[in-house]
Amino acid sequence: MTQIPRLLTEPDPAAMRKRMVFWVAVLVILMSSLLVEWYMERDVITGNQGAFPAALGSEAPAAPTQVSRQSYRPEVLVHGLAIVPTDSGVRALNLRTGKEYWRYERRDAGADMPSAEASASTVVAWFDDGKLVGIDLRTGNVRWRTEFSRGGDVFQRIHMGAGEVVAHTPGDVAAFSERSGKKLWTLRLPRSCKYPWAVHDLPDHLTAVDLGCESSDDQSGVAIGVDNRTGAELWKRADRQELYKTDNHTLVTVSPITTSERRERARVQVLDVDRKGARLRAEFSSDSWAPDDAGDGIIISGGNPESPGSAGASVLTGYDTQVGKRAWERRARAGNLFGFAKFADGRVYVVQNSTISEGDESRVLHADLLVLDAHSGDLLHRLRLPDMTVPRGFIGTGLTVRDASDGVIRLGWPEALHDELFVT
């Protein structure tokens, strides 16, 4: 076959094919590396696995009987789920089966075990690099992402209520829409007030932000009333300890120190609160004021009058904030101390722990879960808990009530990452 001569200016088809193959290969390699990088950095969103689990109950159990030990420690129980942070995200576990219902995790740089909070419809995870992620409780799908800088290892909180997510950092408090993640308002804090204590939602678009402040006394604070539509400051008042909300118009706190004596009796103030301010309704004194929880016009205080500096509570007291006076008092059984109490559905849940001796490596805790009427202090139910070996190195009172809602009471060791008990 005779080969037709090729002119010098005529393209060489074979060379063109080689160049095209080369550039296609380069493009494939580049696209593959970008795809791998995208895959490695994309969020892990499993979505819901099966039907949304029903809650174990419509309220905290009035007469619990069953105790189960759990190896995980949730941030919150909501509906039929336990919300548990992971090393790079958060997952929801079915309370009945312990199986994962959904999981969200980040793969990009900066992901770390987040703070987490939940409402009846949304879970919010707040990471150390400032990213907030709103996740649909039922489906596990991401609703929104936004950013709000965090302050490193300094204590911070997330509060959810009134359709808002309120995030605290030293120097700032910001609110975001629970539904969309849109920033709604930012509150600049007094320079000396860097430590968030509490946030309370009240009627008429009022939110009370309570802050710890630096002062000559280590128990000093300020409460700020905020319009939760705009962030405008409505009022401000000094206090000494964290505010507790007992109903939609009542907050309870301790008045600022008025003498140089640091061990003076606490002057507890009951405040009427609205958009115009926080006005004193009643006041009473207490030698061992140590509030645990509040609700339905009652505030619960656990203290040890015989030893005010001790960590344990030998007396649990209920105060009626409508009239500003003690309603009832319950003393722990001899040789026992109360753990931290929790208020729920007109009842008080508290663990009565046997005294834990120090230095004994084979220590065993004997404890009872008590259910009390919040308004009278009467014992409604008692459940003997399984004997538990005290964690090595643990120093404290014993088991405490962490949560009580949706048919479950959650018990755990304070400040310790050990197994928890779920009581139903």
Coordinates of C-alpha atoms in Angstrom, one line a residue:
M1 CA 0.0 0.0 0.0
T2 CA 1.4 3.4 -1.0
Q3 CA 1.7 5.9 1.9
I4 CA 0.5 9.3 1.0
P5 CA 3.2 11.9 1.9
R6 CA 2.3 14.4 4.8
L7 CA 2.9 18.0 4.3
L8 CA 5.2 19.7 6.9
T9 CA 2.3 22.0 8.1
E10 CA -0.3 19.2 8.2
P11 CA -1.1 17.9 11.8
D12 CA 0.0 14.4 12.8
P13 CA -3.1 12.4 13.8
A14 CA -1.1 9.9 15.9
A15 CA 0.7 12.6 17.9
M16 CA -2.6 14.4 18.4
R17 CA -4.1 11.2 19.8
K18 CA -1.2 10.7 22.1
R19 CA -1.5 14.3 23.4
M20 CA -5.2 13.9 23.9
V21 CA -4.8 10.7 25.8
F22 CA -2.2 12.4 28.0
W23 CA -4.4 15.4 28.8
V24 CA -7.4 13.2 29.4
A25 CA -5.3 11.1 31.9
V26 CA -4.1 14.3 33.6
L27 CA -7.7 15.5 33.9
V28 CA -8.9 12.1 35.3
I29 CA -6.1 12.1 37.9
L30 CA -6.9 15.7 38.9
M31 CA -10.7 15.0 39.1
S32 CA -10.1 11.8 41.0
S33 CA -7.9 13.6 43.6
L34 CA -10.5 16.4 44.0
L35 CA -13.2 13.7 44.3
V36 CA -11.2 11.9 47.0
E37 CA -10.5 15.1 48.8
W38 CA -14.2 16.0 48.7
Y39 CA -15.2 12.6 49.9
M40 CA -12.8 12.6 52.8
E41 CA -13.9 16.1 53.9
R42 CA -17.7 15.8 53.4
D43 CA -20.0 15.4 56.3
V44 CA -21.3 12.0 57.3
I45 CA -25.1 12.1 57.3
T46 CA -26.7 8.7 57.8
G47 CA -30.3 9.9 58.0
N48 CA -32.8 8.1 60.1
Q49 CA -32.7 4.3 60.4
G50 CA -36.2 3.1 60.6
A51 CA -39.3 4.7 62.2
F52 CA -39.0 7.5 64.7
P53 CA -39.0 5.8 68.1
A54 CA -41.9 6.7 70.4
A55 CA -41.1 8.3 73.8
L56 CA -41.1 5.9 76.8
G57 CA -43.6 8.2 78.4
S58 CA -45.4 11.5 78.2
E59 CA -43.7 12.8 81.4
A60 CA -41.1 11.7 84.0
P61 CA -42.1 8.3 85.5
A62 CA -44.1 8.7 88.8
A63 CA -43.3 5.2 90.1
P64 CA -40.2 3.8 88.3
T65 CA -39.3 0.2 88.7
Q66 CA -36.8 -0.9 86.1
V67 CA -33.0 0.0 86.1
S68 CA -30.6 -0.5 83.2
R69 CA -26.9 0.3 83.0
Q70 CA -25.7 2.3 79.9
S71 CA -22.1 2.6 78.8
Y72 CA -22.7 5.9 76.9
R73 CA -23.3 9.3 78.4
P74 CA -25.8 11.4 76.5
E75 CA -26.0 15.2 76.6
V76 CA -29.7 15.1 76.6
L77 CA -32.7 12.7 76.4
V78 CA -35.5 13.8 74.1
H79 CA -38.6 11.9 73.0
G80 CA -37.4 8.3 72.5
L81 CA -33.7 9.2 71.8
A82 CA -30.5 9.8 73.6
I83 CA -28.3 12.5 72.0
V84 CA -24.6 11.5 72.4
P85 CA -21.6 13.5 71.2
T86 CA -18.8 11.6 69.3
D87 CA -15.2 12.6 68.6
S88 CA -16.3 14.6 65.5
G89 CA -20.1 14.9 65.7
V90 CA -23.2 13.7 67.3
R91 CA -25.5 10.6 67.1
A92 CA -29.0 9.7 68.2
L93 CA -29.6 6.4 69.9
N94 CA -32.9 4.6 70.3
L95 CA -33.6 4.4 74.0
R96 CA -35.4 1.1 73.7
T97 CA -32.8 -0.8 71.7
G98 CA -29.6 1.2 72.2
K99 CA -29.1 1.1 68.4
E100 CA -28.1 4.1 66.4
Y101 CA -31.0 6.0 64.9
W102 CA -29.0 8.5 63.0
R103 CA -25.5 10.0 63.0
Y104 CA -23.9 13.2 61.9
E105 CA -20.1 13.7 61.8
R106 CA -17.7 16.1 60.2
R107 CA -14.5 15.0 58.4
D108 CA -12.9 18.3 57.8
A109 CA -10.2 20.0 59.9
G110 CA -11.5 21.6 63.1
A111 CA -14.1 19.0 63.9
D112 CA -14.0 18.0 67.6
M113 CA -16.4 16.6 70.1
P114 CA -19.1 19.3 70.2
S115 CA -21.4 20.6 72.8
A116 CA -25.0 19.5 72.0
E117 CA -28.5 20.5 73.0
A118 CA -31.9 19.5 71.7
S119 CA -35.5 20.7 71.5
A120 CA -38.5 18.7 70.6
S121 CA -37.6 19.0 66.9
T122 CA -34.0 20.1 66.5
V123 CA -30.5 19.0 67.7
V124 CA -27.8 21.6 67.7
A125 CA -24.1 20.7 67.7
W126 CA -21.5 23.4 68.5
F127 CA -17.9 22.6 67.5
D128 CA -14.6 24.0 68.9
D129 CA -13.9 25.9 65.7
G130 CA -17.2 27.8 66.1
K131 CA -19.4 25.9 63.6
L132 CA -23.0 25.4 64.7
V133 CA -25.0 22.7 62.9
G134 CA -28.8 22.3 63.2
I135 CA -30.0 18.7 62.7
D136 CA -33.6 17.6 62.3
L137 CA -34.4 15.3 65.3
R138 CA -36.6 13.0 63.4
T139 CA -34.7 12.5 60.2
G140 CA -31.1 13.2 61.1
N141 CA -30.7 15.5 58.1
V142 CA -28.9 18.8 58.4
R143 CA -31.2 21.9 58.4
W144 CA -28.6 24.6 58.6
R145 CA -24.9 25.5 59.3
T146 CA -23.6 28.7 60.7
E147 CA -20.6 30.0 62.7
F148 CA -20.2 31.7 66.0
S149 CA -16.7 31.8 67.5
R150 CA -16.0 29.9 70.6
G151 CA -13.5 30.8 73.3
G152 CA -11.3 27.7 73.5
D153 CA -11.5 25.9 76.8
V154 CA -13.6 28.5 78.6
F155 CA -16.9 27.4 79.9
Q156 CA -19.7 27.7 77.4
R157 CA -23.4 26.7 77.0
I158 CA -26.1 26.3 74.4
H159 CA -29.7 27.1 75.4
M160 CA -32.7 26.3 73.3
G161 CA -36.1 27.8 73.8
A162 CA -38.7 30.1 72.3
G163 CA -37.7 29.0 68.8
E164 CA -34.1 30.2 69.3
V165 CA -30.7 28.8 69.9
V166 CA -28.7 31.0 72.3
A167 CA -25.0 30.4 72.3
H168 CA -22.7 31.8 75.0
T169 CA -19.0 32.6 74.7
P170 CA -16.8 34.8 76.9
G171 CA -17.8 38.4 75.9
D172 CA -20.8 37.5 73.6
V173 CA -24.2 36.0 73.6
A174 CA -25.9 35.4 70.3
A175 CA -29.2 34.0 69.3
F176 CA -30.0 32.0 66.1
S177 CA -33.3 30.8 64.6
E178 CA -33.8 27.2 65.5
R179 CA -35.5 26.6 62.2
S180 CA -33.1 28.3 59.8
G181 CA -29.9 29.1 61.7
K182 CA -30.2 32.8 60.9
K183 CA -28.6 35.1 63.4
L184 CA -31.3 37.0 65.2
W185 CA -29.4 39.1 67.7
T186 CA -26.2 39.6 69.6
L187 CA -25.7 40.9 73.1
R188 CA -22.4 42.5 74.0
L189 CA -21.6 41.8 77.6
P190 CA -20.1 44.0 80.3
R191 CA -16.3 43.6 80.2
S192 CA -16.0 41.9 83.6
C193 CA -18.9 39.4 82.9
K194 CA -17.4 36.5 80.9
Y195 CA -19.0 33.4 82.4
P196 CA -22.5 32.4 81.2
W197 CA -24.7 31.0 84.0
A198 CA -28.2 30.6 82.6
V199 CA -30.8 31.7 80.1
H200 CA -34.5 31.8 80.8
D201 CA -37.3 32.3 78.3
L202 CA -40.3 34.4 79.7
P203 CA -43.5 35.7 78.2
D204 CA -43.8 38.8 76.0
H205 CA -40.6 38.2 74.0
L206 CA -38.4 38.5 77.1
T207 CA -35.2 36.5 77.7
A208 CA -33.2 36.8 80.9
V209 CA -29.5 36.2 80.4
D210 CA -27.6 35.5 83.7
L211 CA -23.8 36.0 83.8
G212 CA -21.0 35.5 86.2
C213 CA -18.6 38.4 86.6
E214 CA -15.2 39.0 88.0
S215 CA -15.2 40.9 91.3
S216 CA -13.5 41.0 94.7
D217 CA -16.0 38.2 95.6
D218 CA -16.0 35.1 93.5
Q219 CA -19.8 34.9 93.6
S220 CA -20.9 38.0 91.7
G221 CA -23.1 38.3 88.7
V222 CA -25.5 40.4 86.6
A223 CA -28.8 39.5 85.0
I224 CA -29.9 41.2 81.8
G225 CA -33.4 41.3 80.4
V226 CA -33.3 41.1 76.6
D227 CA -36.0 41.6 73.9
N228 CA -35.5 38.2 72.1
R229 CA -36.6 39.7 68.8
T230 CA -34.0 42.4 68.6
G231 CA -31.5 41.8 71.4
A232 CA -32.2 45.2 72.9
E233 CA -31.4 45.4 76.6
L234 CA -34.5 46.1 78.6
W235 CA -33.1 46.0 82.2
K236 CA -30.1 45.0 84.2
R237 CA -29.6 44.0 87.9
A238 CA -26.8 42.6 90.1
D239 CA -27.1 39.2 91.7
R240 CA -24.8 36.8 93.5
Q241 CA -25.6 33.4 92.2
E242 CA -27.3 31.8 89.2
L243 CA -31.0 32.7 88.6
Y244 CA -33.6 30.0 88.8
K245 CA -37.0 30.2 87.1
T246 CA -39.9 28.9 89.1
D247 CA -42.7 30.0 86.8
N248 CA -43.2 32.4 83.9
H249 CA -43.1 35.5 86.0
T250 CA -40.8 34.5 88.9
L251 CA -37.0 34.3 89.2
V252 CA -35.0 33.4 92.3
T253 CA -31.5 34.5 93.2
V254 CA -29.2 35.5 96.0
S255 CA -28.6 39.2 96.7
P256 CA -25.1 40.6 96.3
I257 CA -22.9 40.6 99.4
T258 CA -23.4 43.6 101.6
T259 CA -20.7 43.0 104.2
S260 CA -17.1 41.8 104.1
E261 CA -18.1 38.6 105.8
R262 CA -17.9 35.9 103.2
R263 CA -19.8 33.3 105.2
E264 CA -22.8 35.5 106.0
R265 CA -26.3 33.9 105.6
A266 CA -27.6 33.9 102.0
R267 CA -30.3 36.4 101.5
V268 CA -32.5 34.7 98.9
Q269 CA -34.6 37.1 96.7
V270 CA -37.8 36.2 94.9
L271 CA -38.3 38.5 91.9
D272 CA -41.4 39.4 89.9
V273 CA -40.1 39.7 86.3
D274 CA -41.5 41.3 83.2
R275 CA -40.2 43.5 80.4
K276 CA -40.1 46.5 82.8
G277 CA -37.7 44.9 85.2
A278 CA -37.1 42.4 88.0
R279 CA -38.7 43.6 91.3
L280 CA -38.4 42.1 94.7
R281 CA -41.5 40.2 95.9
A282 CA -40.1 38.4 98.9
E283 CA -36.9 37.7 100.7
F284 CA -35.7 35.0 103.2
S285 CA -32.4 33.9 104.7
S286 CA -30.7 30.5 104.6
D287 CA -27.6 29.1 106.3
S288 CA -27.1 26.5 103.6
W289 CA -28.5 27.8 100.4
A290 CA -27.6 25.4 97.5
P291 CA -30.3 25.4 94.8
D292 CA -30.7 22.3 92.7
D293 CA -33.7 22.9 90.5
A294 CA -37.0 24.8 90.3
G295 CA -40.4 24.8 88.7
D296 CA -44.1 25.2 89.3
G297 CA -43.6 27.8 92.0
I298 CA -41.1 25.7 94.0
I299 CA -37.4 25.9 94.3
I300 CA -35.4 23.0 95.7
S301 CA -32.3 23.5 97.8
G302 CA -29.9 20.8 99.0
G303 CA -27.6 21.7 101.9
N304 CA -25.8 20.5 105.0
P305 CA -26.4 22.9 107.8
E306 CA -24.1 21.0 110.2
S307 CA -21.2 21.3 107.7
P308 CA -21.8 24.2 105.2
G309 CA -18.6 23.6 103.3
S310 CA -19.3 20.0 102.6
A311 CA -20.2 18.7 99.1
G312 CA -23.0 16.5 100.3
A313 CA -26.6 17.5 101.2
S314 CA -28.1 16.0 104.4
V315 CA -31.2 18.2 104.1
L316 CA -33.5 18.8 101.1
T317 CA -35.7 21.9 101.4
G318 CA -38.6 23.1 99.2
Y319 CA -39.4 26.8 99.2
D320 CA -42.8 28.2 98.0
T321 CA -41.8 31.2 95.9
Q322 CA -45.4 32.5 95.7
V323 CA -45.2 33.5 99.4
G324 CA -41.4 33.4 99.8
K325 CA -41.1 30.9 102.6
R326 CA -40.1 27.3 103.3
A327 CA -42.8 24.8 102.3
W328 CA -41.1 21.5 103.5
E329 CA -37.9 19.9 104.6
R330 CA -36.6 16.3 104.3
R331 CA -33.6 15.0 106.1
A332 CA -31.5 12.1 104.6
R333 CA -31.4 8.9 106.5
A334 CA -28.5 8.6 109.0
G335 CA -25.3 7.8 107.3
N336 CA -26.6 9.0 103.9
L337 CA -26.4 12.1 101.8
F338 CA -28.6 13.4 98.9
G339 CA -27.2 13.8 95.4
F340 CA -28.3 16.6 93.1
A341 CA -32.1 16.7 92.8
K342 CA -34.2 17.4 89.7
F343 CA -37.7 18.8 89.3
A344 CA -40.1 17.4 86.8
D345 CA -43.9 17.3 86.4
G346 CA -44.6 18.4 89.9
R347 CA -42.2 15.9 91.5
V348 CA -38.7 16.0 92.8
Y349 CA -36.3 13.2 92.0
V350 CA -33.3 12.7 94.2
V351 CA -30.8 9.8 95.1
Q352 CA -30.2 9.1 98.7
N353 CA -26.6 7.7 98.8
S354 CA -24.8 5.8 101.5
T355 CA -21.7 7.6 102.8
I356 CA -18.7 6.7 100.6
S357 CA -15.5 6.1 102.7
E358 CA -12.2 7.3 101.3
G359 CA -9.2 5.1 100.7
D360 CA -11.2 1.9 100.3
E361 CA -10.7 0.5 96.8
S362 CA -13.5 -1.9 97.1
R363 CA -16.1 0.7 98.0
V364 CA -19.7 -0.2 97.3
L365 CA -22.5 2.4 97.0
H366 CA -25.9 1.6 98.4
A367 CA -28.5 4.0 97.2
D368 CA -32.3 4.7 96.8
L369 CA -34.0 6.8 94.2
L370 CA -36.7 8.9 96.0
V371 CA -39.7 10.5 94.3
L372 CA -41.2 13.4 96.3
D373 CA -44.2 15.6 95.9
A374 CA -42.7 19.0 95.0
H375 CA -45.3 21.0 97.0
S376 CA -45.4 18.9 100.2
G377 CA -42.1 17.0 100.2
D378 CA -44.1 13.8 100.9
L379 CA -42.5 10.5 99.7
L380 CA -44.4 9.2 96.7
H381 CA -42.1 6.3 95.7
R382 CA -38.9 4.7 96.7
L383 CA -36.7 2.4 94.5
R384 CA -33.7 0.6 95.8
L385 CA -31.0 0.9 93.2
P386 CA -28.5 -2.0 92.4
D387 CA -25.4 -1.8 94.5
M388 CA -22.6 -0.2 92.5
T389 CA -18.8 -0.2 92.9
V390 CA -17.5 3.3 93.4
P391 CA -15.3 4.3 90.5
R392 CA -11.6 4.3 91.3
G393 CA -10.4 7.7 92.6
F394 CA -14.0 9.1 92.8
I395 CA -14.5 11.7 95.6
G396 CA -18.0 12.9 96.1
T397 CA -21.5 12.2 97.4
G398 CA -22.5 9.5 94.9
L399 CA -25.1 9.2 92.2
T400 CA -27.0 12.3 91.1
V401 CA -30.1 12.9 88.9
R402 CA -29.1 14.3 85.6
D403 CA -32.4 14.3 83.7
A404 CA -36.1 13.3 84.2
S405 CA -38.4 13.4 81.2
D406 CA -40.2 11.4 78.6
G407 CA -40.5 8.2 80.7
V408 CA -36.8 8.1 81.8
I409 CA -34.8 9.2 84.8
R410 CA -31.0 9.4 84.1
L411 CA -28.6 8.9 87.0
G412 CA -24.8 9.3 86.9
W413 CA -21.6 10.0 88.8
P414 CA -20.9 13.8 89.0
E415 CA -17.9 14.9 86.9
A416 CA -17.0 11.3 85.9
L417 CA -17.2 9.5 82.6
H418 CA -18.6 6.2 83.9
D419 CA -21.6 4.0 83.2
E420 CA -24.9 5.7 83.8
L421 CA -28.2 4.3 85.0
F422 CA -31.5 4.7 83.1
V423 CA -34.6 4.2 85.3
T424 CA -38.0 3.6 83.8

